[in-house]
XYZ file of C-alpha atoms in Angstrom:
572
model
C 253.982 245.449 271.450
C 252.830 245.039 267.844
C 254.933 246.809 265.281
C 253.718 249.422 262.849
C 253.051 248.211 259.341
C 252.793 250.647 256.417
C 251.209 249.879 253.081
C 253.982 250.395 250.503
C 251.452 251.978 248.151
C 249.610 254.126 250.703
C 251.617 257.113 251.867
C 250.854 258.461 255.273
C 248.774 255.582 256.625
C 250.071 253.006 259.077
C 248.259 250.059 260.580
C 248.856 247.807 263.529
C 249.954 244.398 262.343
C 250.323 241.298 264.451
C 253.627 239.518 264.963
C 253.878 235.882 263.919
C 251.904 233.766 266.398
C 250.110 236.758 267.866
C 246.312 236.988 267.494
C 245.173 240.087 265.670
C 243.982 243.020 267.817
C 242.012 245.990 266.641
C 242.156 248.689 269.300
C 241.204 251.331 266.778
C 238.297 249.282 265.591
C 236.661 248.783 268.992
C 235.109 252.166 269.807
C 232.537 252.844 272.468
C 228.963 252.818 271.155
C 228.261 256.256 272.566
C 231.068 257.773 270.500
C 229.805 256.141 267.321
C 226.220 257.156 268.022
C 227.335 260.758 268.478
C 229.399 260.633 265.283
C 226.477 259.202 263.342
C 224.216 261.962 264.602
C 226.757 264.612 263.664
C 227.096 263.157 260.180
C 223.342 263.105 259.701
C 223.316 266.764 260.633
C 226.156 267.543 258.231
C 228.790 267.442 260.996
C 231.818 265.254 261.653
C 232.291 262.334 259.247
C 232.245 258.781 260.618
C 235.567 256.886 260.335
C 235.548 253.656 258.317
C 236.424 251.500 261.327
C 233.301 252.752 263.126
C 231.102 251.709 260.230
C 232.265 248.475 258.640
C 230.488 245.223 259.409
C 232.009 242.690 259.301
C 235.117 244.243 260.784
C 238.052 244.459 258.354
C 241.400 242.843 259.047
C 243.269 246.155 259.152
C 241.866 249.652 259.028
C 243.083 253.170 259.712
C 241.275 256.490 259.278
C 242.545 260.031 259.560
C 239.729 262.240 260.834
C 241.877 265.319 260.273
C 241.657 264.768 256.501
C 237.990 264.981 255.389
C 237.616 263.987 251.759
C 234.760 264.954 249.451
C 233.238 262.708 246.798
C 230.258 263.483 244.532
C 226.982 261.574 244.803
C 227.432 260.267 241.253
C 230.781 258.511 241.112
C 232.783 258.118 237.921
C 234.749 254.856 237.983
C 237.870 254.071 235.987
C 239.381 250.631 235.368
C 242.168 249.553 233.008
C 240.955 248.125 229.718
C 241.562 244.523 230.748
C 239.382 245.002 233.859
C 236.727 247.318 232.458
C 234.191 244.601 231.621
C 234.397 243.037 235.086
C 234.070 246.405 236.801
C 231.161 247.544 234.630
C 229.232 244.345 235.431
C 229.928 244.946 239.100
C 228.658 248.532 238.906
C 225.431 247.274 237.335
C 224.891 245.034 240.371
C 225.661 247.868 242.797
C 223.326 250.294 241.047
C 220.571 247.659 241.167
C 221.287 247.148 244.851
C 219.992 250.671 245.397
C 222.063 251.939 248.321
C 224.763 253.852 246.451
C 223.608 254.577 242.891
C 224.733 256.687 239.966
C 227.919 254.672 239.473
C 229.231 254.850 235.932
C 232.371 254.018 233.986
C 234.732 256.628 232.610
C 237.729 256.328 230.319
C 239.454 259.340 231.868
C 241.658 258.167 234.714
C 242.638 261.663 235.834
C 239.085 262.855 236.448
C 237.741 259.593 237.911
C 236.415 259.498 241.475
C 237.159 255.786 241.864
C 240.084 253.769 240.485
C 239.561 249.987 240.323
C 242.099 247.365 239.386
C 242.539 243.612 239.398
C 246.186 242.873 240.098
C 248.414 240.704 242.233
C 248.215 237.006 242.984
C 244.992 235.636 244.391
C 245.522 234.206 247.884
C 243.263 231.343 249.007
C 239.664 232.288 248.096
C 240.590 235.495 246.267
C 238.140 237.432 248.449
C 240.700 239.766 250.005
C 241.065 243.368 248.910
C 242.840 246.656 249.603
C 241.211 250.068 249.579
C 242.237 253.631 250.331
C 240.651 257.045 250.122
C 243.013 259.951 249.612
C 242.546 263.668 249.118
C 243.451 265.528 245.956
C 244.157 269.217 245.817
C 241.172 271.167 247.139
C 239.816 268.291 249.239
C 238.270 266.365 246.337
C 238.886 262.684 246.869
C 239.836 259.620 244.900
C 238.950 256.134 246.082
C 241.352 253.308 245.175
C 240.081 249.708 245.156
C 242.407 246.846 244.376
C 242.004 243.067 244.506
C 243.559 240.038 242.887
C 240.209 238.511 241.881
C 236.729 239.783 240.961
C 235.232 238.486 244.211
C 237.710 240.564 246.197
C 236.792 243.656 244.207
C 233.110 242.940 244.880
C 233.746 242.900 248.632
C 235.826 246.075 248.415
C 232.813 247.762 246.871
C 230.480 246.410 249.540
C 232.739 247.959 252.172
C 232.773 251.214 250.204
C 228.962 251.192 250.051
C 228.755 250.992 253.847
C 231.308 253.773 254.387
C 229.787 256.100 251.800
C 226.238 255.559 252.988
C 227.210 256.463 256.568
C 228.832 259.685 255.329
C 226.265 260.965 252.864
C 225.566 264.693 252.777
C 223.171 266.710 250.661
C 225.795 267.394 248.035
C 227.818 264.191 248.106
C 229.927 262.228 250.562
C 232.291 263.599 253.204
C 234.538 260.825 254.487
C 237.696 260.755 256.618
C 240.680 259.554 254.584
C 241.292 255.855 255.247
C 243.193 252.768 254.200
C 242.019 249.185 254.547
C 243.437 245.747 253.961
C 240.939 242.957 254.430
C 240.794 239.180 254.053
C 238.146 236.717 255.326
C 238.676 234.362 258.207
C 236.622 231.532 256.634
C 235.714 230.653 253.068
C 232.191 229.419 253.981
C 229.870 232.081 255.406
C 226.410 230.697 254.981
C 222.697 230.778 255.665
C 220.365 227.845 255.111
C 216.757 228.561 254.102
C 214.215 225.761 254.437
C 211.918 226.050 251.422
C 210.289 222.646 251.940
C 208.148 223.386 254.973
C 207.207 226.763 253.549
C 207.892 227.740 249.961
C 209.491 231.047 248.960
C 209.349 232.551 245.495
C 212.260 233.345 243.196
C 211.913 237.037 244.033
C 212.055 236.295 247.750
C 215.116 234.091 247.384
C 216.826 236.815 245.347
C 215.967 239.298 248.084
C 217.757 237.119 250.620
C 220.767 236.872 248.297
C 220.904 240.674 248.066
C 220.890 241.153 251.834
C 223.451 238.398 252.410
C 225.872 239.877 249.895
C 225.797 243.283 251.608
C 227.602 241.756 254.579
C 229.883 239.322 252.759
C 227.830 236.175 253.414
C 228.525 233.885 250.470
C 226.666 230.555 250.723
C 222.888 230.177 250.380
C 221.972 226.616 251.282
C 218.456 225.764 250.053
C 216.786 222.888 251.885
C 214.826 221.842 248.796
C 213.267 218.585 249.974
C 211.867 217.191 253.184
C 208.664 215.527 254.289
C 206.371 218.519 253.663
C 207.338 219.206 250.062
C 209.685 218.644 247.115
C 210.699 222.000 245.606
C 212.858 221.388 242.523
C 211.820 220.099 239.123
C 213.413 216.737 238.275
C 212.434 215.950 234.697
C 212.980 212.210 234.946
C 210.684 212.046 237.989
C 207.798 214.468 237.311
C 205.641 213.144 240.150
C 208.038 214.707 242.657
C 206.529 218.083 241.858
C 203.148 216.958 240.542
C 202.329 214.999 243.725
C 204.682 216.368 246.356
C 205.027 220.119 245.743
C 201.479 221.006 246.819
C 199.516 220.426 249.966
C 196.199 221.236 251.600
C 196.744 224.159 253.995
C 195.792 223.454 257.591
C 192.591 225.136 258.701
C 194.056 226.802 261.781
C 197.268 227.932 260.099
C 199.357 226.108 262.696
C 202.191 223.784 261.777
C 201.420 220.123 262.400
C 203.511 217.725 260.373
C 201.298 214.698 260.971
C 198.312 216.541 259.498
C 200.088 217.684 256.313
C 198.334 216.311 253.233
C 200.278 216.292 249.955
C 198.084 216.096 246.871
C 197.937 216.550 243.098
C 196.260 219.897 242.413
C 194.210 218.572 239.492
C 192.722 215.853 241.699
C 192.324 217.866 244.882
C 191.392 221.534 244.416
C 192.044 222.120 248.100
C 195.790 221.507 247.542
C 196.509 225.204 247.098
C 199.683 225.732 249.131
C 203.187 225.128 247.808
C 205.189 225.475 244.645
C 208.532 224.502 243.157
C 211.376 225.917 241.102
C 211.662 224.830 237.516
C 215.182 224.033 236.378
C 215.274 227.262 234.378
C 214.157 229.252 237.416
C 216.847 227.670 239.546
C 219.461 228.512 236.910
C 218.275 232.118 237.064
C 218.631 232.133 240.859
C 222.134 230.656 240.565
C 223.204 233.282 238.012
C 221.749 236.074 240.135
C 223.604 234.763 243.169
C 226.895 234.377 241.305
C 226.768 238.021 240.224
C 226.629 238.826 243.951
C 229.358 236.322 244.868
C 226.931 233.927 246.551
C 227.068 230.180 245.867
C 223.723 228.365 245.958
C 223.954 224.988 247.710
C 221.127 222.525 246.956
C 220.090 219.960 249.524
C 218.252 216.769 248.630
C 217.369 215.278 252.018
C 218.118 211.524 252.154
C 217.818 208.812 253.299
C 215.556 210.147 256.080
C 213.066 213.023 255.927
C 212.118 211.584 252.535
C 208.319 211.463 252.846
C 207.745 213.728 249.826
C 209.866 211.508 247.557
C 208.315 208.312 248.925
C 204.822 209.753 248.516
C 205.492 210.239 244.793
C 207.426 207.014 244.147
C 206.353 204.031 246.219
C 209.295 201.902 245.061
C 211.446 203.880 247.509
C 209.461 202.486 250.479
C 210.732 199.537 252.510
C 208.908 196.238 252.455
C 206.417 195.913 255.298
C 205.918 199.639 255.963
C 202.351 200.981 256.037
C 203.634 204.152 254.433
C 200.689 206.576 254.459
C 200.352 206.128 258.226
C 203.851 205.323 259.408
C 205.614 207.753 257.065
C 204.629 210.641 259.333
C 205.707 208.848 262.475
C 209.418 208.686 261.793
C 209.411 205.839 259.279
C 210.140 208.126 256.332
C 213.504 206.601 255.380
C 214.026 205.309 251.855
C 214.767 201.625 251.341
C 218.452 200.713 251.299
C 217.948 197.372 249.586
C 215.853 198.132 246.533
C 217.999 198.896 243.463
C 215.438 201.557 242.519
C 216.582 203.743 245.434
C 220.198 204.134 244.354
C 219.125 204.584 240.738
C 216.672 207.318 241.801
C 219.260 209.218 243.828
C 221.911 209.062 241.108
C 219.380 210.257 238.548
C 218.467 213.214 240.763
C 222.147 214.050 241.279
C 222.738 213.898 237.519
C 219.980 216.459 236.949
C 221.378 218.675 239.707
C 224.637 218.709 237.766
C 222.830 220.051 234.694
C 221.540 222.943 236.833
C 224.394 223.741 239.204
C 227.861 224.541 237.796
C 230.927 222.385 238.560
C 232.449 223.271 241.891
C 229.033 223.549 243.521
C 228.541 221.604 246.746
C 225.585 219.189 246.835
C 224.112 218.504 250.258
C 222.832 214.959 250.779
C 221.169 215.394 254.169
C 221.658 212.234 256.250
C 220.357 213.575 259.566
C 217.869 212.012 261.976
C 217.730 208.783 259.982
C 215.437 206.148 261.480
C 216.695 202.638 260.716
C 213.559 200.935 262.036
C 212.158 200.337 258.546
C 215.361 198.597 257.465
C 215.240 196.080 260.301
C 212.328 194.044 258.951
C 212.651 194.873 255.243
C 213.573 191.861 253.119
C 215.401 194.061 250.609
C 217.480 195.796 253.272
C 218.327 192.541 255.010
C 219.371 191.007 251.699
C 221.648 193.977 251.017
C 223.145 193.667 254.505
C 224.096 190.056 253.750
C 225.695 191.135 250.463
C 227.837 193.584 252.441
C 228.712 190.831 254.926
C 227.648 193.156 257.734
C 225.394 192.808 260.758
C 224.863 196.446 261.758
C 222.164 198.526 260.086
C 224.647 201.392 260.214
C 226.508 199.647 257.383
C 223.533 200.211 255.073
C 223.725 203.956 255.609
C 227.502 203.980 255.178
C 227.387 201.982 251.952
C 224.610 204.183 250.541
C 226.426 207.404 251.452
C 229.745 206.283 249.988
C 228.152 205.318 246.692
C 226.139 208.521 246.371
C 229.013 210.779 247.486
C 231.337 209.161 244.942
C 228.735 209.824 242.254
C 228.367 213.445 243.387
C 232.114 214.120 243.177
C 232.337 213.083 239.531
C 232.767 216.260 237.527
C 234.145 218.426 240.317
C 231.324 218.632 242.864
C 231.584 218.354 246.648
C 229.294 216.216 248.805
C 228.029 217.480 252.158
C 226.112 215.732 254.939
C 224.831 216.661 258.383
C 227.031 215.486 261.235
C 225.183 212.179 261.721
C 226.543 211.230 258.306
C 230.017 212.059 259.560
C 229.705 209.295 262.130
C 229.354 206.586 259.485
C 233.109 206.270 258.850
C 232.514 207.064 255.171
C 234.815 208.846 252.715
C 236.860 211.604 254.415
C 236.366 213.918 251.427
C 232.712 214.377 252.437
C 232.047 217.738 254.080
C 230.332 217.527 257.469
C 227.901 220.235 258.541
C 227.859 220.008 262.337
C 224.487 221.070 263.753
C 224.550 219.189 267.058
C 227.423 221.193 268.530
C 231.162 221.604 268.799
C 231.826 218.089 270.088
C 230.411 216.570 266.896
C 232.288 219.112 264.791
C 235.554 218.281 266.546
C 234.975 214.546 266.092
C 234.462 215.004 262.353
C 237.561 217.205 262.021
C 239.649 214.628 263.873
C 238.498 211.998 261.393
C 239.731 214.220 258.583
C 236.440 215.620 257.251
C 236.175 219.248 256.146
C 233.748 220.807 258.646
C 231.162 223.578 258.531
C 230.056 224.804 261.948
C 226.280 225.243 262.253
C 225.523 224.520 265.937
C 221.876 224.692 266.997
C 223.082 226.271 270.250
C 224.104 229.492 268.457
C 223.107 229.486 264.792
C 219.530 228.180 264.608
C 217.745 231.356 263.653
C 214.293 229.793 263.894
C 214.727 229.903 267.688
C 213.329 232.800 269.718
C 215.412 235.960 269.952
C 214.086 236.954 273.368
C 211.703 235.685 276.009
C 209.324 238.596 275.370
C 205.653 237.822 274.819
C 205.582 239.934 271.643
C 207.951 237.663 269.701
C 206.371 235.800 266.762
C 205.752 232.105 267.276
C 208.891 230.015 266.869
C 209.781 226.360 267.169
C 211.325 226.887 270.609
C 214.720 227.535 272.134
C 216.285 230.923 272.800
C 219.258 232.432 270.947
C 219.630 236.183 271.558
C 221.934 238.335 269.475
C 224.706 238.427 272.063
C 224.807 234.629 272.142
C 225.356 234.455 268.386
C 228.194 236.964 268.604
C 229.755 235.093 271.506
C 230.150 231.775 269.678
C 233.511 230.093 270.277
C 235.037 227.549 267.947
C 235.742 223.988 269.120
C 239.132 223.291 270.647
C 241.244 221.667 267.951
C 244.890 221.132 267.193
C 246.349 223.312 264.418
C 246.169 220.337 262.036
C 242.511 219.756 262.912
C 241.601 223.453 262.898
C 242.429 223.807 259.197
C 239.552 221.393 258.515
C 237.063 224.047 259.666
C 235.829 225.722 256.479
C 233.359 228.153 257.964
C 230.133 228.970 259.765
C 226.475 228.701 258.812
C 223.140 229.704 260.315
C 220.071 227.569 259.644
C 216.528 228.901 259.269
C 213.951 226.121 259.515
C 210.506 227.343 258.578
C 207.850 225.364 260.423
C 206.435 228.633 261.784
C 207.997 231.085 259.330
C 205.342 231.194 256.651
C 206.398 234.392 254.869
C 209.621 236.204 254.018
C 208.905 238.988 256.489
C 209.087 236.480 259.348
C 212.234 234.915 257.883
C 213.901 238.335 257.724
C 212.788 239.199 261.254
C 214.390 236.009 262.548
C 217.548 236.449 260.449
C 218.441 240.083 261.184
C 220.317 241.313 263.145
C 221.532 237.832 264.152
C 222.954 237.277 260.655
C 225.112 240.381 261.181
C 226.741 238.679 264.167
C 227.231 235.535 262.091
C 228.797 237.598 259.294
C 231.333 239.139 261.653
C 232.227 235.850 263.331
C 232.699 234.198 259.919
C 234.664 237.003 258.230
C 236.577 238.727 261.039
C 239.152 237.291 263.392
C 238.498 239.879 266.114
C 240.400 239.400 269.359
C 239.421 240.746 271.777
C 235.834 240.969 270.588
C 233.939 244.103 271.517
C 230.194 243.564 271.601
C 229.472 247.254 272.158
C 231.392 248.128 269.015
C 229.506 245.445 267.121
C 226.131 246.774 268.302
C 227.049 250.289 267.217
C 228.035 249.150 263.747
C 225.011 246.847 263.587
C 222.744 249.844 264.188
C 224.160 251.455 261.037
C 223.899 248.164 259.134
C 220.211 247.897 259.995
C 219.720 251.333 258.451
C 220.953 249.822 255.184
C 218.335 247.093 255.464
C 215.678 249.749 256.040
C 216.596 251.294 252.691
C 215.787 247.947 251.082
C 212.552 247.590 253.113
C 213.937 244.438 254.747
C 212.235 243.398 257.970
C 214.398 242.931 261.059
C 214.083 242.676 264.809
C 215.066 245.991 266.428
C 217.895 245.748 268.909
C 216.853 246.547 272.470
C 218.402 246.814 275.905
C 218.214 243.045 276.431
C 220.534 242.563 273.473
C 223.309 244.353 275.367
């Protein structure tokens, strides 16, 4: 049996804590959905408050509520922080007020009368995202909420948990919440969503909207697929044609997606090239700053050496010798030349400009998936480079290119990431591998020593259909219902290999997702399941409990007018 563990600073609250080697269980957390639904109804009617463990998504590491001790808090919360922490907390309150779910948060210098006490103390473990929180009753039933973390990011997540709990227990005159204590720490450091902005472009406001919704549920990496065949979406000052020639296209007459009919064009020369757009460097810096205030890291991807039609369209010196580019570039031969010196110079120049936009510590994704080597086979430049390397296999060209670019990326404290095909090239083991083809490829990369991000198309491709119903919006194919996302199991790895797994990510490719409403519909509620699998180490997992908490989480999204797919009986 697990032993009782008591917070030394929380009198009267005890939590179940696992023994060494024992997987964490959360019996109190896994409630039947009917009980939670009844509690939610009672709360809405001014009845019984909903315990924290029946609300929080993702599930916290340890949580205990005492329903016999209802605690009252006012709608407008006065927040106190010690002088050394006051600036950090005030900036955080500004973000929360702008978020719009719990508002009226303000700082006070009077500790005794404060409704919320915040502090940054202790040593930061690992990512610094862990936190502790408790709600206790003062004399007369008036409450005080304590939030403590070792780092600002942990305090941010404590507040996001508080927002969920308070919102579920709102009354006409304030909040009525069962006393609780929580200790929470994430399972993985990388909890991401990829948004493809090449196939369809999304504005700054729309990207910020996605950042807001991600941060509500402790998702912390927004991977922007900035370049691909259908469009280049980031200003590169040294190469202006990337956006002048390759950020705009002629929209297809029938509105359908057909890559081979996409026509990129300069707007001044072709007035029909009305669809597209790009982010200036200043706009991207604004997105990055906005995301950082919400503890989200923006990850840029420059897709190379394949899927490079947009770059090759703008700069012909990237095209292999002997390729009839305008025709063959849309038939798989859209891989940049590995032998021309212009190619490596171009990529390094682009990386250098990325480093002026993205702060040190940012990961830079280099693509390297679905690379066709056919163009290299008959290219005189590629064959000459192969002889210089004293190699016979075309694979050596990709490996040499990746090693050189990744080494350039890492200068100045940046990480390089590739899709799992790049992980097969036997390149530098410091390169992160994002495994989209499944657990076998993820395991192979981990065994080679690469840090791994799990993004399997079998579970985390959110451009796939959510049900087989005829009313679903058009998608690229496949079927990944909500329950399948929640049921994802990690690859079987040794303890030494398992530490290479850095986290989970869902990918949203946008061939058929031409507006943010469709993106949101495909993302939610599946992203809630991703958030719980990435943050919480639940064992055993309780899908009914998850669905109950997800129903409350979707109510939060409604407050922000975010589109989502309603859960139905098939989801259970």
